[in-house]
PDB file of C-alpha atoms in Angstrom:
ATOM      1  CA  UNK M   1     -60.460   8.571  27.576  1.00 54.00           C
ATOM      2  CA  UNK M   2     -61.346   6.911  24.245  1.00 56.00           C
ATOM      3  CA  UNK M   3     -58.916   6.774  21.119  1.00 56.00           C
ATOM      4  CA  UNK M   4     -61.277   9.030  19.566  1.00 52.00           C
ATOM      5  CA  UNK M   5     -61.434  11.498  22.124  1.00 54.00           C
ATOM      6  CA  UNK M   6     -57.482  11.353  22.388  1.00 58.00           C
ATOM      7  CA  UNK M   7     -56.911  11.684  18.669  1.00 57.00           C
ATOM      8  CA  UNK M   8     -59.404  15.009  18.809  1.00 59.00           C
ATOM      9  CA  UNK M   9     -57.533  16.733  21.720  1.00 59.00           C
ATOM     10  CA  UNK M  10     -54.059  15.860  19.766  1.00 57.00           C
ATOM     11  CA  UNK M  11     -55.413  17.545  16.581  1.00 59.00           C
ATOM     12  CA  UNK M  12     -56.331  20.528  18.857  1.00 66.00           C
ATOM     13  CA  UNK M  13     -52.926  21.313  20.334  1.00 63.00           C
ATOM     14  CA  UNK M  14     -51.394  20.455  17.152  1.00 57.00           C
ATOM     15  CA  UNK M  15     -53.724  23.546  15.686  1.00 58.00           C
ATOM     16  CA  UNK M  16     -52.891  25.546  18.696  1.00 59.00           C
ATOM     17  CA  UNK M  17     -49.187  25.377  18.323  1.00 55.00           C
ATOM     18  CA  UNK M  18     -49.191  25.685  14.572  1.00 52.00           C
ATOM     19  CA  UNK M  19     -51.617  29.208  15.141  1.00 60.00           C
ATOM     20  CA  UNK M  20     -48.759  29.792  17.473  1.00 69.00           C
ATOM     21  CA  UNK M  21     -46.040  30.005  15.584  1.00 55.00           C
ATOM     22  CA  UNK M  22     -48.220  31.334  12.108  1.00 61.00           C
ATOM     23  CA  UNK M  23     -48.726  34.647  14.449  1.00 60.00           C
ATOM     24  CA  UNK M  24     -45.435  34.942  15.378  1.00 68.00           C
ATOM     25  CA  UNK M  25     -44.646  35.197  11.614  1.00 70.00           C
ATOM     26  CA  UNK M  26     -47.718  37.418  10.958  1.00 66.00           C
ATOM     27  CA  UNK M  27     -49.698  34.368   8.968  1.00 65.00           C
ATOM     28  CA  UNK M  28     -53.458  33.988   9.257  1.00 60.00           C
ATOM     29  CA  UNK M  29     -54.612  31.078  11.923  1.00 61.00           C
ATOM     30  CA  UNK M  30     -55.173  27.637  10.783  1.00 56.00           C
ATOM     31  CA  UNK M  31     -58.873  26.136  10.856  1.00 59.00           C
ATOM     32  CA  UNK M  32     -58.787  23.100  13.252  1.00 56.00           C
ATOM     33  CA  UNK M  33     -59.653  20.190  11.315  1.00 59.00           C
ATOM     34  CA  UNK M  34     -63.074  18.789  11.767  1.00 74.00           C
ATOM     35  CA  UNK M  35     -62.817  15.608  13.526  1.00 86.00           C
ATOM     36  CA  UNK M  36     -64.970  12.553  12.345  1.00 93.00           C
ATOM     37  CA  UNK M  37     -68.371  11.619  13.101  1.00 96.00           C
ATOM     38  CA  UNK M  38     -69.093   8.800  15.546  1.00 96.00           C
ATOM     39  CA  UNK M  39     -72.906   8.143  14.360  1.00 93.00           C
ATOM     40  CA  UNK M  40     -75.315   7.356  15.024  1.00 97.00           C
ATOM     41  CA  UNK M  41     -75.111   4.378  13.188  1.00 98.00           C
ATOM     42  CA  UNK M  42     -78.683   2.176  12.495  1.00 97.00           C
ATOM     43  CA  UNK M  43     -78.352  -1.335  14.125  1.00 97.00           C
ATOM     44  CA  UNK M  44     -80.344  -4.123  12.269  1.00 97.00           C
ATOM     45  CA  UNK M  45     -80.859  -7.986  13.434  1.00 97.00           C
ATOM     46  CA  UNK M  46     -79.912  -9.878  10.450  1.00 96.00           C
ATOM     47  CA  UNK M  47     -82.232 -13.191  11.344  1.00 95.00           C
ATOM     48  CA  UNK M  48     -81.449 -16.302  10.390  1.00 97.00           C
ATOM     49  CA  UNK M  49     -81.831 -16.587   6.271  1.00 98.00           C
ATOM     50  CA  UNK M  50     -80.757 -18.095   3.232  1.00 98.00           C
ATOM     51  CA  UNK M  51     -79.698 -17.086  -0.028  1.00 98.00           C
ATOM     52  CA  UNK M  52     -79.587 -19.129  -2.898  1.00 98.00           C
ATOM     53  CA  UNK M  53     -77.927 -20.148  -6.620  1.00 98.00           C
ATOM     54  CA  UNK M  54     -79.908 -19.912  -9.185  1.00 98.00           C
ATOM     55  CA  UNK M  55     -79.751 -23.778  -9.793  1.00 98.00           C
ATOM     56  CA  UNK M  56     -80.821 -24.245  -6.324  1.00 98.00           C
ATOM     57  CA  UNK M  57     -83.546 -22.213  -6.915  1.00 98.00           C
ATOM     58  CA  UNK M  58     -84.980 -23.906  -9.401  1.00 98.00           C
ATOM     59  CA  UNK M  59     -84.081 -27.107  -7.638  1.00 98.00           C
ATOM     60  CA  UNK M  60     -85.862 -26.178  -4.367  1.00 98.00           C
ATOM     61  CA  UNK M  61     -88.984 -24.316  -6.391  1.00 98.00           C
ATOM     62  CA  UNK M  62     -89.037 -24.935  -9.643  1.00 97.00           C
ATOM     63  CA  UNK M  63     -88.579 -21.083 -11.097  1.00 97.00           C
ATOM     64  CA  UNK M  64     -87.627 -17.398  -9.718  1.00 97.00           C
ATOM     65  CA  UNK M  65     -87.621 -16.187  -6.149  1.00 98.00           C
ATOM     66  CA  UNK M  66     -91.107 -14.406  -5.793  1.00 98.00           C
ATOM     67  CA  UNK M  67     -90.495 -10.606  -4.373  1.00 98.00           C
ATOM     68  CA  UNK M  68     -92.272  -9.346  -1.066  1.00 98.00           C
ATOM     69  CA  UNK M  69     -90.324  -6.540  -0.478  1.00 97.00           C
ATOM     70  CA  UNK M  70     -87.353  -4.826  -0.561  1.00 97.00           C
ATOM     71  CA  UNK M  71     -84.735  -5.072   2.704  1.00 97.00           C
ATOM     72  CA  UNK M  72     -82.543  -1.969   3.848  1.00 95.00           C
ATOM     73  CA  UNK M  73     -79.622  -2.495   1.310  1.00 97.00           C
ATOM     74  CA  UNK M  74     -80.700  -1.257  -2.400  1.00 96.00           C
ATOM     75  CA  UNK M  75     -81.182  -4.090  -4.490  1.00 96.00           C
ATOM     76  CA  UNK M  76     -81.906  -7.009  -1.558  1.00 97.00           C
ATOM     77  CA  UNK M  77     -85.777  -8.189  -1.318  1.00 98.00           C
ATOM     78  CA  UNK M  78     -87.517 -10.690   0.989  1.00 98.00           C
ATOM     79  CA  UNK M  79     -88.627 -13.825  -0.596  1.00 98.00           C
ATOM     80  CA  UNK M  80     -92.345 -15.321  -0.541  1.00 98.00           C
ATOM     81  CA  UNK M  81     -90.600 -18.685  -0.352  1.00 98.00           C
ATOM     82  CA  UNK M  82     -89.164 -20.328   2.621  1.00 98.00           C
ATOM     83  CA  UNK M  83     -87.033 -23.465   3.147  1.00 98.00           C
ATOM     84  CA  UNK M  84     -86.472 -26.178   5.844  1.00 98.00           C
ATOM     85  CA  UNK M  85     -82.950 -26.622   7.319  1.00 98.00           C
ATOM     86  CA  UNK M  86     -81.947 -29.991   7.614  1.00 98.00           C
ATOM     87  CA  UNK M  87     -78.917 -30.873  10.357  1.00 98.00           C
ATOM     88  CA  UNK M  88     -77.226 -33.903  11.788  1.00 97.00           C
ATOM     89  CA  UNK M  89     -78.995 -33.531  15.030  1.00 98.00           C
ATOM     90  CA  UNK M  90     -81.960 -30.901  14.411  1.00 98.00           C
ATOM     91  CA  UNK M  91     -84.328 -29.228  11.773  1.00 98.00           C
ATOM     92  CA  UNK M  92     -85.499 -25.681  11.486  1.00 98.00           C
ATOM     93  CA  UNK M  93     -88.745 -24.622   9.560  1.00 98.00           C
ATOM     94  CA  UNK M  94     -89.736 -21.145   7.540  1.00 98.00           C
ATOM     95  CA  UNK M  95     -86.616 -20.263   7.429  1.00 98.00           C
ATOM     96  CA  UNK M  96     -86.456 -16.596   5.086  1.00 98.00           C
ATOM     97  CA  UNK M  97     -84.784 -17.105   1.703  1.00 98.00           C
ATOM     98  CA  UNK M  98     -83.064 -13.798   0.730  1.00 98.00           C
ATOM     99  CA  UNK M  99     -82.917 -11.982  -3.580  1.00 98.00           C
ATOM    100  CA  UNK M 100     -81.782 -12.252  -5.673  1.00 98.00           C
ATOM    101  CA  UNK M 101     -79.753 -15.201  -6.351  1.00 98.00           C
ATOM    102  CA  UNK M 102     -76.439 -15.644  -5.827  1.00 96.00           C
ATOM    103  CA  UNK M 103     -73.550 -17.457  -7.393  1.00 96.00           C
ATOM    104  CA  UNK M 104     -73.632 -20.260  -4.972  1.00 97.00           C
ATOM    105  CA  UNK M 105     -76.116 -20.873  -1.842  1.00 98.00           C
ATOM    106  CA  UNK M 106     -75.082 -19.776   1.648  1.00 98.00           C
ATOM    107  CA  UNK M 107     -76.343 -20.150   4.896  1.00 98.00           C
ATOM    108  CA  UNK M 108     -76.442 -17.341   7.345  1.00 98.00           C
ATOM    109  CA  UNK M 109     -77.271 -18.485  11.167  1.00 98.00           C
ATOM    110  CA  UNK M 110     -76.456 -17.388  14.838  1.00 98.00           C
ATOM    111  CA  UNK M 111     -74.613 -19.768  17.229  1.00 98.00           C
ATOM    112  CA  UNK M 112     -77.345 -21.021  18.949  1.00 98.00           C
ATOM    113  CA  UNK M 113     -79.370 -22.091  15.664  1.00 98.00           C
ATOM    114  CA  UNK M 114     -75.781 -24.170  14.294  1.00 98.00           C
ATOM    115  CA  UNK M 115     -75.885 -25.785  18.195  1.00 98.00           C
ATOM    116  CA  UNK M 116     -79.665 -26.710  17.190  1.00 98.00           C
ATOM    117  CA  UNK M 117     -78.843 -28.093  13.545  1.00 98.00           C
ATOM    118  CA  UNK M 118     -75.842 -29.641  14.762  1.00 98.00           C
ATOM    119  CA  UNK M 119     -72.960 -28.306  13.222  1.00 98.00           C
ATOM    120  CA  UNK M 120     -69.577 -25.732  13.914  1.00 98.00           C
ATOM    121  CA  UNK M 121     -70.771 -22.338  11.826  1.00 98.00           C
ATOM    122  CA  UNK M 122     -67.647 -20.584  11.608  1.00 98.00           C
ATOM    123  CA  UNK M 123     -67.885 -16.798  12.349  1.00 97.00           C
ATOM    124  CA  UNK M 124     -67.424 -15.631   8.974  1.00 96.00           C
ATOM    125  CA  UNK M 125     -67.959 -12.280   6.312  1.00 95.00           C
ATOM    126  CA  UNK M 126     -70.802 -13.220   3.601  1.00 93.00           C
ATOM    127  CA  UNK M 127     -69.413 -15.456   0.840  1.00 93.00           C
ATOM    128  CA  UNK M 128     -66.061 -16.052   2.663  1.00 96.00           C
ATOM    129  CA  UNK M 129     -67.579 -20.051   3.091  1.00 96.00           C
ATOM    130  CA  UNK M 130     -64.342 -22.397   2.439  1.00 96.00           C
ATOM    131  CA  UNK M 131     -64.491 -24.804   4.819  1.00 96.00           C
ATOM    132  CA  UNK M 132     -67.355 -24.085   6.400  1.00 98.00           C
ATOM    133  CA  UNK M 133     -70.448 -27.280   6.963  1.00 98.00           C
ATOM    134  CA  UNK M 134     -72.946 -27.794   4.879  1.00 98.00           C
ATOM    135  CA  UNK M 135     -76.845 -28.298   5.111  1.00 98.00           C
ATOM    136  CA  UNK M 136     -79.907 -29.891   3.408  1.00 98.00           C
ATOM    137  CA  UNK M 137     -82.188 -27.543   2.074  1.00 98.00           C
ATOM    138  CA  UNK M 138     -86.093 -28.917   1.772  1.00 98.00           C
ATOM    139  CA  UNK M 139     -89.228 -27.302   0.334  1.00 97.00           C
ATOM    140  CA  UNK M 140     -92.471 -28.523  -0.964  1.00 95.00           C
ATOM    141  CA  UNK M 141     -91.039 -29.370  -4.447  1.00 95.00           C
ATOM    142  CA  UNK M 142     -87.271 -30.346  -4.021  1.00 97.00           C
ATOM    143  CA  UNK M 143     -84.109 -31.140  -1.457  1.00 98.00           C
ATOM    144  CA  UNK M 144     -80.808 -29.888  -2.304  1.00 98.00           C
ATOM    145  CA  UNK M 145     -77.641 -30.269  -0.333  1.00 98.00           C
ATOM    146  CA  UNK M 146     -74.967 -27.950  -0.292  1.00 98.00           C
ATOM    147  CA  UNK M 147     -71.213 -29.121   0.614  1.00 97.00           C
ATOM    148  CA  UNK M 148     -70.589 -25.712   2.337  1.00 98.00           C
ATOM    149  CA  UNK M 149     -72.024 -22.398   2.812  1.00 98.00           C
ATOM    150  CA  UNK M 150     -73.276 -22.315   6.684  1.00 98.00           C
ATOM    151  CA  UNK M 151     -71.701 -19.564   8.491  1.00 98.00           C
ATOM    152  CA  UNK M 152     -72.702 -17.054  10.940  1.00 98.00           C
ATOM    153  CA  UNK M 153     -72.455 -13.641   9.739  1.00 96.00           C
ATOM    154  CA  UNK M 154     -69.530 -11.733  11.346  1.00 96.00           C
ATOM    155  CA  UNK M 155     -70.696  -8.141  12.664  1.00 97.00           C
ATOM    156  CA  UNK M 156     -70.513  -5.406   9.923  1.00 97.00           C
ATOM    157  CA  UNK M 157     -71.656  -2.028   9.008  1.00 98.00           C
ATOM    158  CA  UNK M 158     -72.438  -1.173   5.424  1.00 98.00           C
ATOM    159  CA  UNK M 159     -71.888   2.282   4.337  1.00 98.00           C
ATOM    160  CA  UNK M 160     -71.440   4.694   1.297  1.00 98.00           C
ATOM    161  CA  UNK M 161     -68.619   6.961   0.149  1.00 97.00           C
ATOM    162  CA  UNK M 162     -70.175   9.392   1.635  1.00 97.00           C
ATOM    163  CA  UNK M 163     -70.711   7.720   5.008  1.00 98.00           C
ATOM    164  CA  UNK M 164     -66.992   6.518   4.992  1.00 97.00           C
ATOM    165  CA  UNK M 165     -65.597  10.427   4.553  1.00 96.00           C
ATOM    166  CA  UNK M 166     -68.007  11.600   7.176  1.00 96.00           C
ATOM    167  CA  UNK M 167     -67.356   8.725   9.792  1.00 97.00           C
ATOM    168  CA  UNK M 168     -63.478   9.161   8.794  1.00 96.00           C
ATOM    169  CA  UNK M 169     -63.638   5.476   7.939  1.00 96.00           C
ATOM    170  CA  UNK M 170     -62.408   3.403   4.996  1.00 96.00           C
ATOM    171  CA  UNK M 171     -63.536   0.255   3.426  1.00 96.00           C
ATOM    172  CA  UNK M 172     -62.341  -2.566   5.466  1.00 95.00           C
ATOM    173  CA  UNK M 173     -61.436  -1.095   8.380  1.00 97.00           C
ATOM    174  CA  UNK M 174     -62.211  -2.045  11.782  1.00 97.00           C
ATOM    175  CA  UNK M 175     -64.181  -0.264  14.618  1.00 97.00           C
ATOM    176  CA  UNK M 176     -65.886  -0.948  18.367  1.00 97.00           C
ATOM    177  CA  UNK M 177     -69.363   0.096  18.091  1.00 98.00           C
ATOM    178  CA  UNK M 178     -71.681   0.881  21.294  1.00 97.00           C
ATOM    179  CA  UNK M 179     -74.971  -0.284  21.273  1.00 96.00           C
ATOM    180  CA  UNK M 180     -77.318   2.283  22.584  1.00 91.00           C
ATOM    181  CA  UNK M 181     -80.106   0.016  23.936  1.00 93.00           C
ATOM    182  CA  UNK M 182     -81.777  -0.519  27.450  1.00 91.00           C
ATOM    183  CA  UNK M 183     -79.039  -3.144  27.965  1.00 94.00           C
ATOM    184  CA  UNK M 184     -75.695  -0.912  26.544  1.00 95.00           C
ATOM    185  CA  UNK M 185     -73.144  -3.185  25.045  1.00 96.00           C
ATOM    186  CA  UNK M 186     -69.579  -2.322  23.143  1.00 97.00           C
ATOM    187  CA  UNK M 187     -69.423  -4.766  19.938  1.00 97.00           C
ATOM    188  CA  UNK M 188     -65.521  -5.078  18.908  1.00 96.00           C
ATOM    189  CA  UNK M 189     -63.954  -5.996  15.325  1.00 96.00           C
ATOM    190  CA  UNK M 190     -66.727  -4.268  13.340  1.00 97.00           C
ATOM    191  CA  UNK M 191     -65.925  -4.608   9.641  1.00 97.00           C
ATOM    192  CA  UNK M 192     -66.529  -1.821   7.216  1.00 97.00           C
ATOM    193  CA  UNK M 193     -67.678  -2.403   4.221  1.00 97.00           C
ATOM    194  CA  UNK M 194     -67.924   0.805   2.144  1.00 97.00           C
ATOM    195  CA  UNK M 195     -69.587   1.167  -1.891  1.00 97.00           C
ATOM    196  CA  UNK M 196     -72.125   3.414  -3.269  1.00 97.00           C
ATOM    197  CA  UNK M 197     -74.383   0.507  -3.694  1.00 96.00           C
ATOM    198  CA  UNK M 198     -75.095  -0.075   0.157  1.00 97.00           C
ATOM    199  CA  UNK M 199     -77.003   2.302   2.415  1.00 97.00           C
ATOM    200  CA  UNK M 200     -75.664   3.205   6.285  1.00 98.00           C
ATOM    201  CA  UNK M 201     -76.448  -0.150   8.542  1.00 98.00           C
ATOM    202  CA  UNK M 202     -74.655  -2.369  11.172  1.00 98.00           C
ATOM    203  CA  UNK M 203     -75.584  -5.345  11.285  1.00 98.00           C
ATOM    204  CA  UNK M 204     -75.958  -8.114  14.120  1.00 98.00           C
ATOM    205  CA  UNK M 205     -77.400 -11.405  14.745  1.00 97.00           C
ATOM    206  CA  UNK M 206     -79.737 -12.620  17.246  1.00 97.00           C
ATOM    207  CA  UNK M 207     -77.709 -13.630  19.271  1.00 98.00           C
ATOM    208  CA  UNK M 208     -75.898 -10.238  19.882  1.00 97.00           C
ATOM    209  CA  UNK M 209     -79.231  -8.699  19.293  1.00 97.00           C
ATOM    210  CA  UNK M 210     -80.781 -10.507  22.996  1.00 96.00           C
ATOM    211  CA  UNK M 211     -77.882 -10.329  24.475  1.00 96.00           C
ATOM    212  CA  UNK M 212     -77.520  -5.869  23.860  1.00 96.00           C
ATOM    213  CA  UNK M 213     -81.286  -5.097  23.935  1.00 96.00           C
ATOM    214  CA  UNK M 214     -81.657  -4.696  20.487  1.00 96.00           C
ATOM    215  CA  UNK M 215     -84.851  -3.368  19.600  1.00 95.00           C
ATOM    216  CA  UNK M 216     -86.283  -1.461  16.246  1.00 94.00           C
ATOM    217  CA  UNK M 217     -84.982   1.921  15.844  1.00 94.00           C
ATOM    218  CA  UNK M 218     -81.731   1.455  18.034  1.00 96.00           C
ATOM    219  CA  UNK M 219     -78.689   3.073  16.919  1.00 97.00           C
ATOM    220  CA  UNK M 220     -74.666   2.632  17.858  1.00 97.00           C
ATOM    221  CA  UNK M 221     -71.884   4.935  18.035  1.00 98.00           C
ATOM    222  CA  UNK M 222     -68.397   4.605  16.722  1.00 97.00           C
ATOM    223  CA  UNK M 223     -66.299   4.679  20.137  1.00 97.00           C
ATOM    224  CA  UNK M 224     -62.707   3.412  18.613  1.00 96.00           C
ATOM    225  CA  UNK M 225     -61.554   2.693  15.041  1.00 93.00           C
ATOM    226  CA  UNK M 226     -58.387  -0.161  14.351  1.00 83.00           C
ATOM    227  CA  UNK M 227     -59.050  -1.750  17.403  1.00 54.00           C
ATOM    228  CA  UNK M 228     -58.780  -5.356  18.179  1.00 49.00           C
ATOM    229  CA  UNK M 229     -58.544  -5.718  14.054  1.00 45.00           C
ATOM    230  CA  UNK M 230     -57.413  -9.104  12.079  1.00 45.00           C
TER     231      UNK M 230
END
């Protein structure tokens, strides 16, 4: 049995025992409380990408990031533009720059494209890059380097207010999250990351995305919350 399953049957007998003793004293029942949702929960592959500072920007192509379309979280659009990765032992081509621009440039991978560039991408949340390697970035018009910034994204789920009071979750949190694929997998120390400006969306990389199944359209379910949290 699950933590969520066990917290549900306490909150039942805890309801049973308190309708218990409110008839004894001739008081009206109490409601059981409504437990928490578990999902489903939209799973995305967050490929490799890049986003950019606005002096990089202009650096790499000489004036604003050209819109394609928009990505799943408001605000966020795919980039006409692409860069090349440059590593100490590798290079990786038409690789997806990410808008709008950002106060400094950073470098989302998976572990198998840092082993292919040649460098230790710490498992990191977005902008949390002290430390971490840098890269060359190359286009048509320009080269920049950056001193730090590659990372690979940490798993997280975005979600609103809303979300967060229906899944009984808060911002920051941790949860275990099953994948509900043709190869089932249970991802562990899932951050939440809860504001009005983000819209309900767990995202993985590739390399947890071939390794569960991952396919368009698959969704998770919540199956423990503070578990295996730092």
């Amino acid at each position: 049995m699950n933590e969520v399953a066990i917290k549900n049957m306490l909150a039942e007998i805890l309801t049973c025992v308190l309708n218990e003793v409110r008839a004894q004293n001739g008081s009206a029942p109490v409601a059981a409380p409504a437990a928490p949702e578990n999902g489903p929960v939209p799973i995305e592959l967050s490929a490799r990408h890049v986003h950019l500072s606005e002096k990089d920007c202009l650096a790499l192509f000489g004036g604003p990031l050209t819109f394609v379309r928009e990505l799943s979280q408001p605000g966020q659009f795919l980039a006409k533009e692409r860069v090349r990765l440059i590593g100490p032992k590798g290079v990786m081509d038409n690789v997806a720059v990410l808008g709008p621009t950002r106060g400094s440039s950073q470098v989302e991978l998976s572990k198998t494209d840092a082993r292919v560039l040649g460098i230790e991408a710490p498992v990191r949340q977005s902008g949390d890059v002290a430390g971490s390697p840098g890269l060359l970035l190359a286009s048509e018009k320009g080269i920049v380097g950056i001193k730090e910034g590659a990372i690979v994204a940490s798993r997280h789920i975005h979600m609103t207010t809303t979300d967060a009071a229906r899944l009984g979750l808060k911002d920051n949190d941790m949860v275990s999250v099953r994948v509900e694929s043709e190869r089932p997998m249970i991802f562990e120390d899932v951050l939440v990351r809860v504001s009005d400006k983000f819209a309900l969306a767990m995202h993985i990389d590739a390399d947890e995305g071939n390794a569960s199944g991952w396919k368009k359209g698959v969704d998770g379910m919540i199956v423990a919350r503070g578990s295996h949290g730092h």
